[in-house]
Amino acid sequence: MEQPKGILIDLDGTLYHGKMRIEGADRLILRLKERGIPYLFVTNNSSKTPEQVAAHLRDMGIPALPEEVCTSSLAAAKHIAEETPGARVAMLGEEGLRQALLEQGLHIVEESPQYVVQGIDRSFNYNALARAVRWIQEGAASVLTNPDLLLPSDTGLMPGAGSLGAAVEAASGVKPLVIGKPSSILMKFAADRLGVQTEDIYVVGDNIRTDIAAGVHAGCKTVLVLTGITTDQNMQSHIDAAGVSPDYICRDLDEAARLLCP
């Protein structure tokens, strides 16, 4: 394979599980640095700021800087700001989303929004649902940071942004614009940050339905690592469900490092 001009790397399930580093994650990043290959960490997580994501990686011994992190919140805020500069936005989400919206010059409001943008929101309640539905029915555009139905936690799987989004969509009757994987929007946002054309980028991830599908939809090459969601046993079912296949398959991160940085 040609040496990549840029790499977009998934986080949970690819570099770590919760608070536990996956074997070889630190070596992969150090090898990319040594070879001078540009890369970014790309996550559907909308709740954390880039500073928080980078700190979490460093706590596990994986080198990371905030400017190397792309979240679905950053991509959502950028998309709205480009479409409607200074837009009025009603937010259902947490600090990562709030900071991203404000940094793009958007105005977070409680009435008459032009957009309703929703991510994971652990304070979500019936009143929040009712307000969001009313705003969307009155004409506000509906934006979902990421469609993940479940997210990992220290106590097991918990409802994700997509589960809350399903309630908003069902009640409003309006499909949201989805920013995060498997949408290509997040990947194209990250590619722009790298300054590299998508066809020259490799996406590395553990989930065919999100990471690999997003890479394919964006026109990137893809590397599946068998470190998380996808296994030998379930791979074909994920390929069938997603309708896409990875360009390369690596059993672990050391194999991925040898492939990407020979």
Tab-separated table of C-alpha atoms in Angstrom:
chain	number	residue	atom	x	y	z
A	1	MET	CA	0.000	0.000	0.000
A	2	GLU	CA	1.044	3.624	-0.533
A	3	GLN	CA	2.182	5.508	2.545
A	4	PRO	CA	-0.831	7.464	3.778
A	5	LYS	CA	-0.758	11.255	3.669
A	6	GLY	CA	-3.068	11.353	6.683
A	7	ILE	CA	-4.717	8.990	9.162
A	8	LEU	CA	-7.977	9.356	11.100
A	9	ILE	CA	-8.046	7.133	14.180
A	10	ASP	CA	-11.084	6.041	16.178
A	11	LEU	CA	-10.770	5.980	19.956
A	12	ASP	CA	-13.030	3.754	22.067
A	13	GLY	CA	-12.610	0.137	20.941
A	14	THR	CA	-9.591	1.045	18.796
A	15	LEU	CA	-7.083	2.668	21.169
A	16	TYR	CA	-8.756	1.930	24.494
A	17	HIS	CA	-11.646	0.256	26.285
A	18	GLY	CA	-12.996	2.719	28.841
A	19	LYS	CA	-9.969	3.536	30.980
A	20	MET	CA	-7.825	0.648	29.720
A	21	ARG	CA	-5.325	1.153	26.894
A	22	ILE	CA	-5.427	-1.442	24.134
A	23	GLU	CA	-2.089	-3.160	23.578
A	24	GLY	CA	0.007	-1.307	21.019
A	25	ALA	CA	-1.952	1.980	21.057
A	26	ASP	CA	0.975	3.991	22.394
A	27	ARG	CA	3.388	2.347	19.956
A	28	LEU	CA	1.140	3.122	16.980
A	29	ILE	CA	0.993	6.831	17.819
A	30	LEU	CA	4.731	7.054	18.506
A	31	ARG	CA	5.463	5.331	15.204
A	32	LEU	CA	3.241	7.794	13.315
A	33	LYS	CA	5.093	10.655	14.986
A	34	GLU	CA	8.473	9.165	14.082
A	35	ARG	CA	7.439	8.760	10.429
A	36	GLY	CA	5.961	12.268	10.301
A	37	ILE	CA	2.555	11.021	9.133
A	38	PRO	CA	-0.236	13.499	10.013
A	39	TYR	CA	-3.076	12.024	12.052
A	40	LEU	CA	-6.086	13.013	14.121
A	41	PHE	CA	-8.157	11.260	16.753
A	42	VAL	CA	-11.785	11.177	15.576
A	43	THR	CA	-14.609	10.376	17.983
A	44	ASN	CA	-18.397	10.414	17.965
A	45	ASN	CA	-18.274	11.413	21.638
A	46	SER	CA	-20.044	14.771	21.897
A	47	SER	CA	-19.846	15.247	25.662
A	48	LYS	CA	-16.129	15.912	26.099
A	49	THR	CA	-14.018	18.857	25.001
A	50	PRO	CA	-10.841	18.192	22.988
A	51	GLU	CA	-8.857	19.043	26.131
A	52	GLN	CA	-10.712	16.367	28.096
A	53	VAL	CA	-10.288	13.749	25.364
A	54	ALA	CA	-6.553	14.444	25.072
A	55	ALA	CA	-6.135	14.270	28.868
A	56	HIS	CA	-7.924	10.901	28.924
A	57	LEU	CA	-5.540	9.562	26.278
A	58	ARG	CA	-2.462	10.864	28.090
A	59	ASP	CA	-3.675	9.301	31.356
A	60	MET	CA	-3.407	5.943	29.581
A	61	GLY	CA	0.072	6.673	28.216
A	62	ILE	CA	-1.064	7.593	24.692
A	63	PRO	CA	0.506	10.863	23.472
A	64	ALA	CA	-2.229	13.376	22.600
A	65	LEU	CA	-2.819	17.113	22.260
A	66	PRO	CA	-6.210	18.875	22.152
A	67	GLU	CA	-5.588	20.080	18.602
A	68	GLU	CA	-5.236	16.435	17.507
A	69	VAL	CA	-8.827	15.654	18.562
A	70	CYS	CA	-11.911	15.894	16.330
A	71	THR	CA	-15.284	15.330	17.999
A	72	SER	CA	-18.794	15.185	16.577
A	73	SER	CA	-19.579	18.364	18.536
A	74	LEU	CA	-16.804	20.291	16.783
A	75	ALA	CA	-18.028	19.089	13.388
A	76	ALA	CA	-21.667	19.901	14.207
A	77	ALA	CA	-20.818	23.428	15.352
A	78	LYS	CA	-18.663	24.035	12.270
A	79	HIS	CA	-21.408	22.777	9.960
A	80	ILE	CA	-24.052	25.043	11.501
A	81	ALA	CA	-21.728	28.073	11.563
A	82	GLU	CA	-20.864	27.649	7.880
A	83	GLU	CA	-24.521	27.223	6.939
A	84	THR	CA	-25.861	30.054	9.140
A	85	PRO	CA	-23.182	32.246	10.749
A	86	GLY	CA	-24.188	33.429	14.221
A	87	ALA	CA	-27.231	31.146	14.279
A	88	ARG	CA	-29.521	30.805	17.291
A	89	VAL	CA	-29.140	27.246	18.565
A	90	ALA	CA	-31.057	25.305	21.193
A	91	MET	CA	-28.746	22.705	22.708
A	92	LEU	CA	-29.481	19.333	24.261
A	93	GLY	CA	-26.057	18.183	25.332
A	94	GLU	CA	-23.095	18.594	27.643
A	95	GLU	CA	-19.965	20.713	27.992
A	96	GLY	CA	-18.205	19.441	24.874
A	97	LEU	CA	-21.121	20.539	22.714
A	98	ARG	CA	-21.611	23.850	24.528
A	99	GLN	CA	-17.952	24.851	24.121
A	100	ALA	CA	-17.909	23.868	20.445
A	101	LEU	CA	-21.015	25.937	19.649
A	102	LEU	CA	-19.742	29.028	21.452
A	103	GLU	CA	-16.309	28.807	19.817
A	104	GLN	CA	-18.006	28.952	16.399
A	105	GLY	CA	-19.805	32.169	17.336
A	106	LEU	CA	-23.227	30.534	17.652
A	107	HIS	CA	-25.793	31.769	20.163
A	108	ILE	CA	-27.251	29.236	22.593
A	109	VAL	CA	-30.876	30.207	23.221
A	110	GLU	CA	-33.925	28.945	25.091
A	111	GLU	CA	-36.561	30.290	22.692
A	112	SER	CA	-37.068	30.591	18.921
A	113	PRO	CA	-33.938	28.691	17.801
A	114	GLN	CA	-32.990	28.229	14.165
A	115	TYR	CA	-31.406	24.884	15.021
A	116	VAL	CA	-31.950	22.195	17.621
A	117	VAL	CA	-28.651	20.354	18.069
A	118	GLN	CA	-28.638	17.270	20.257
A	119	GLY	CA	-25.898	15.058	21.587
A	120	ILE	CA	-25.594	12.861	24.649
A	121	ASP	CA	-27.340	14.615	27.537
A	122	ARG	CA	-27.405	12.823	30.860
A	123	SER	CA	-29.839	15.411	32.250
A	124	PHE	CA	-32.317	14.769	29.402
A	125	ASN	CA	-35.946	14.706	30.597
A	126	TYR	CA	-39.515	14.943	29.349
A	127	ASN	CA	-39.536	18.749	29.398
A	128	ALA	CA	-36.379	18.870	27.282
A	129	LEU	CA	-37.970	16.454	24.805
A	130	ALA	CA	-41.161	18.522	24.648
A	131	ARG	CA	-39.275	21.762	24.003
A	132	ALA	CA	-37.094	20.206	21.302
A	133	VAL	CA	-40.103	18.739	19.525
A	134	ARG	CA	-41.982	22.057	19.649
A	135	TRP	CA	-39.027	23.977	18.222
A	136	ILE	CA	-38.537	21.496	15.395
A	137	GLN	CA	-42.243	21.530	14.555
A	138	GLU	CA	-42.045	25.336	14.438
A	139	GLY	CA	-39.327	25.099	11.804
A	140	ALA	CA	-35.973	24.717	13.560
A	141	ALA	CA	-33.514	22.416	11.781
A	142	SER	CA	-32.754	19.203	13.679
A	143	VAL	CA	-29.083	18.220	14.026
A	144	LEU	CA	-27.831	15.081	15.797
A	145	THR	CA	-24.170	14.982	16.772
A	146	ASN	CA	-23.951	11.211	16.553
A	147	PRO	CA	-26.326	8.259	16.150
A	148	ASP	CA	-24.780	5.878	18.716
A	149	LEU	CA	-27.607	4.060	20.480
A	150	LEU	CA	-25.363	2.815	23.274
A	151	LEU	CA	-22.153	4.001	24.873
A	152	PRO	CA	-19.774	2.207	27.227
A	153	SER	CA	-19.483	3.177	30.880
A	154	ASP	CA	-17.871	1.785	34.008
A	155	THR	CA	-21.188	0.081	34.837
A	156	GLY	CA	-21.884	-1.314	31.373
A	157	LEU	CA	-23.636	-0.035	28.277
A	158	MET	CA	-25.774	3.097	28.656
A	159	PRO	CA	-28.186	4.876	26.255
A	160	GLY	CA	-26.286	7.089	23.824
A	161	ALA	CA	-27.122	10.223	21.856
A	162	GLY	CA	-28.874	8.159	19.195
A	163	SER	CA	-31.336	6.743	21.720
A	164	LEU	CA	-32.345	10.261	22.780
A	165	GLY	CA	-32.394	11.323	19.138
A	166	ALA	CA	-34.788	8.483	18.337
A	167	ALA	CA	-37.294	9.961	20.790
A	168	VAL	CA	-36.935	13.450	19.300
A	169	GLU	CA	-37.324	12.091	15.763
A	170	ALA	CA	-40.331	9.917	16.634
A	171	ALA	CA	-42.177	12.760	18.344
A	172	SER	CA	-41.304	15.500	15.828
A	173	GLY	CA	-41.609	13.366	12.708
A	174	VAL	CA	-38.402	14.976	11.385
A	175	LYS	CA	-35.219	13.091	10.563
A	176	PRO	CA	-32.168	14.927	11.901
A	177	LEU	CA	-29.021	15.728	9.997
A	178	VAL	CA	-26.501	13.260	11.432
A	179	ILE	CA	-22.945	14.585	11.843
A	180	GLY	CA	-20.991	11.712	13.417
A	181	LYS	CA	-19.992	8.326	12.045
A	182	PRO	CA	-21.260	6.601	9.881
A	183	SER	CA	-22.007	9.984	8.270
A	184	SER	CA	-19.197	11.364	6.123
A	185	ILE	CA	-19.558	14.855	7.615
A	186	LEU	CA	-17.287	14.210	10.607
A	187	MET	CA	-14.644	12.546	8.427
A	188	LYS	CA	-14.622	15.403	5.899
A	189	PHE	CA	-14.349	17.897	8.767
A	190	ALA	CA	-11.324	15.997	10.067
A	191	ALA	CA	-9.800	15.758	6.574
A	192	ASP	CA	-10.107	19.529	6.209
A	193	ARG	CA	-8.373	19.949	9.568
A	194	LEU	CA	-5.514	17.779	8.307
A	195	GLY	CA	-5.397	19.606	4.984
A	196	VAL	CA	-5.395	16.273	3.139
A	197	GLN	CA	-7.741	15.032	0.413
A	198	THR	CA	-10.017	12.208	1.620
A	199	GLU	CA	-8.744	9.830	-1.065
A	200	ASP	CA	-5.256	10.106	0.484
A	201	ILE	CA	-6.478	9.350	4.025
A	202	TYR	CA	-6.739	6.037	5.844
A	203	VAL	CA	-9.411	5.591	8.513
A	204	VAL	CA	-8.513	3.183	11.339
A	205	GLY	CA	-11.293	1.763	13.483
A	206	ASP	CA	-12.818	-1.282	15.131
A	207	ASN	CA	-16.440	-0.877	14.007
A	208	ILE	CA	-17.493	-1.634	10.432
A	209	ARG	CA	-20.913	-0.001	10.881
A	210	THR	CA	-19.508	3.336	12.063
A	211	ASP	CA	-15.757	3.832	11.502
A	212	ILE	CA	-15.368	1.869	8.289
A	213	ALA	CA	-18.721	2.970	6.855
A	214	ALA	CA	-17.893	6.634	7.527
A	215	GLY	CA	-14.511	6.238	5.862
A	216	VAL	CA	-16.029	4.613	2.796
A	217	HIS	CA	-18.778	7.253	2.569
A	218	ALA	CA	-16.135	10.000	2.712
A	219	GLY	CA	-13.985	8.393	0.024
A	220	CYS	CA	-11.167	7.341	2.366
A	221	LYS	CA	-9.311	4.047	2.472
A	222	THR	CA	-10.079	1.981	5.565
A	223	VAL	CA	-8.233	-0.254	8.007
A	224	LEU	CA	-10.276	-2.464	10.330
A	225	VAL	CA	-8.570	-3.516	13.566
A	226	LEU	CA	-9.992	-6.477	15.469
A	227	THR	CA	-9.604	-4.779	18.844
A	228	GLY	CA	-13.210	-4.001	19.717
A	229	ILE	CA	-16.676	-4.338	18.177
A	230	THR	CA	-15.797	-6.370	15.079
A	231	THR	CA	-14.506	-9.927	15.501
A	232	ASP	CA	-13.847	-12.869	13.201
A	233	GLN	CA	-17.183	-14.301	14.285
A	234	ASN	CA	-19.409	-11.265	13.633
A	235	MET	CA	-17.492	-9.592	10.796
A	236	GLN	CA	-19.681	-10.823	7.949
A	237	SER	CA	-22.878	-9.780	9.695
A	238	HIS	CA	-21.459	-6.273	10.198
A	239	ILE	CA	-20.379	-6.115	6.540
A	240	ASP	CA	-23.843	-7.198	5.435
A	241	ALA	CA	-25.542	-4.664	7.708
A	242	ALA	CA	-23.290	-1.755	6.726
A	243	GLY	CA	-23.023	-2.617	3.046
A	244	VAL	CA	-19.292	-1.828	3.071
A	245	SER	CA	-16.043	-3.741	3.545
A	246	PRO	CA	-12.669	-2.542	4.859
A	247	ASP	CA	-9.720	-2.250	2.504
A	248	TYR	CA	-7.402	-3.859	5.056
A	249	ILE	CA	-7.912	-5.969	8.175
A	250	CYS	CA	-5.381	-6.089	11.028
A	251	ARG	CA	-5.602	-8.360	14.017
A	252	ASP	CA	-4.057	-5.827	16.397
A	253	LEU	CA	-2.531	-2.351	16.543
A	254	ASP	CA	1.045	-3.525	16.067
A	255	GLU	CA	0.000	-5.107	12.758
A	256	ALA	CA	-1.756	-1.839	11.846
A	257	ALA	CA	1.431	0.088	12.658
A	258	ARG	CA	3.480	-2.153	10.377
A	259	LEU	CA	0.913	-1.705	7.593
A	260	LEU	CA	0.626	2.074	7.880
A	261	CYS	CA	4.254	2.875	8.763
A	262	PRO	CA	6.481	0.166	7.270
